[in-house]
Amino acid sequence: MNVKTIFRIRGMHCASCASGIESDLKQLPGIKQAAVNIATEKAVVEYDPTLLNDQDIQKTIEKAGFQVVFNEVT
């Protein structure tokens, strides 16, 4: 069973920022889908919780230089 989580991200200034985060997330093992929207400042991520967790995803976003304000499991 996959988990879908929405991460609110601060610090994105352009489409390239969103694209870079999305690309980084899609490289993580267990990611089924990742979509980052600069207009809403959100990343919607669907993943296999047996392979990674919210903290792994948050660390990846922060490693790219952005701040995760909150996350919400849907």
Coordinates of C-alpha atoms in Angstrom, one line a residue:
M1 CA 0.0 0.0 0.0
N2 CA 1.4 3.4 -1.0
V3 CA 1.1 6.6 1.1
K4 CA 0.4 10.0 -0.4
T5 CA 1.8 13.0 1.4
I6 CA 1.6 16.7 0.6
F7 CA 4.7 18.8 1.5
R8 CA 4.4 22.6 1.7
I9 CA 7.7 24.0 0.5
R10 CA 9.2 27.5 1.0
G11 CA 12.0 29.1 -1.1
M12 CA 11.0 28.2 -4.6
H13 CA 11.5 31.1 -7.0
C14 CA 11.1 29.7 -10.4
A15 CA 9.9 26.6 -12.4
S16 CA 13.5 25.4 -12.4
C17 CA 13.4 25.1 -8.6
A18 CA 10.2 23.0 -8.7
S19 CA 11.6 20.9 -11.5
G20 CA 14.8 20.3 -9.6
I21 CA 13.0 19.2 -6.4
E22 CA 10.7 16.9 -8.5
S23 CA 13.7 15.3 -10.2
D24 CA 15.5 14.7 -6.9
L25 CA 12.4 13.1 -5.4
K26 CA 11.9 10.8 -8.3
Q27 CA 15.4 9.4 -7.8
L28 CA 14.5 8.1 -4.3
P29 CA 13.8 4.4 -4.0
G30 CA 10.1 3.8 -3.4
I31 CA 8.8 7.0 -5.0
K32 CA 5.8 6.1 -7.2
Q33 CA 4.9 9.7 -8.1
A34 CA 6.2 13.2 -7.3
A35 CA 4.7 16.5 -8.5
V36 CA 5.9 19.9 -7.4
N37 CA 3.9 23.0 -8.1
I38 CA 5.5 26.4 -7.6
A39 CA 2.2 28.3 -7.6
T40 CA 0.8 26.4 -4.7
E41 CA 4.2 25.8 -3.1
K42 CA 3.4 22.1 -2.6
A43 CA 4.9 18.8 -3.5
V44 CA 2.5 15.8 -3.8
V45 CA 4.4 12.6 -3.3
E46 CA 3.2 9.0 -3.4
Y47 CA 5.6 6.4 -2.1
D48 CA 6.1 3.0 -0.7
P49 CA 6.4 3.4 3.1
T50 CA 8.4 0.1 3.4
L51 CA 11.3 1.8 1.4
L52 CA 11.3 5.3 2.8
N53 CA 9.4 7.7 5.0
D54 CA 8.3 11.4 5.3
Q55 CA 11.6 12.3 6.9
D56 CA 13.6 10.9 4.0
I57 CA 11.6 13.0 1.6
Q58 CA 11.9 16.1 3.8
K59 CA 15.7 15.7 4.0
T60 CA 15.9 15.4 0.2
I61 CA 13.9 18.7 -0.2
E62 CA 16.0 20.5 2.4
K63 CA 19.3 19.1 0.9
A64 CA 18.2 20.9 -2.4
G65 CA 18.1 24.2 -0.4
F66 CA 14.4 24.6 0.4
Q67 CA 12.4 24.6 3.6
V68 CA 9.5 22.2 4.3
V69 CA 6.9 24.0 6.3
F70 CA 4.6 21.1 6.9
N71 CA 3.4 17.8 5.5
E72 CA 0.0 16.2 5.4
V73 CA -0.8 12.6 4.8
T74 CA -3.8 12.2 2.5

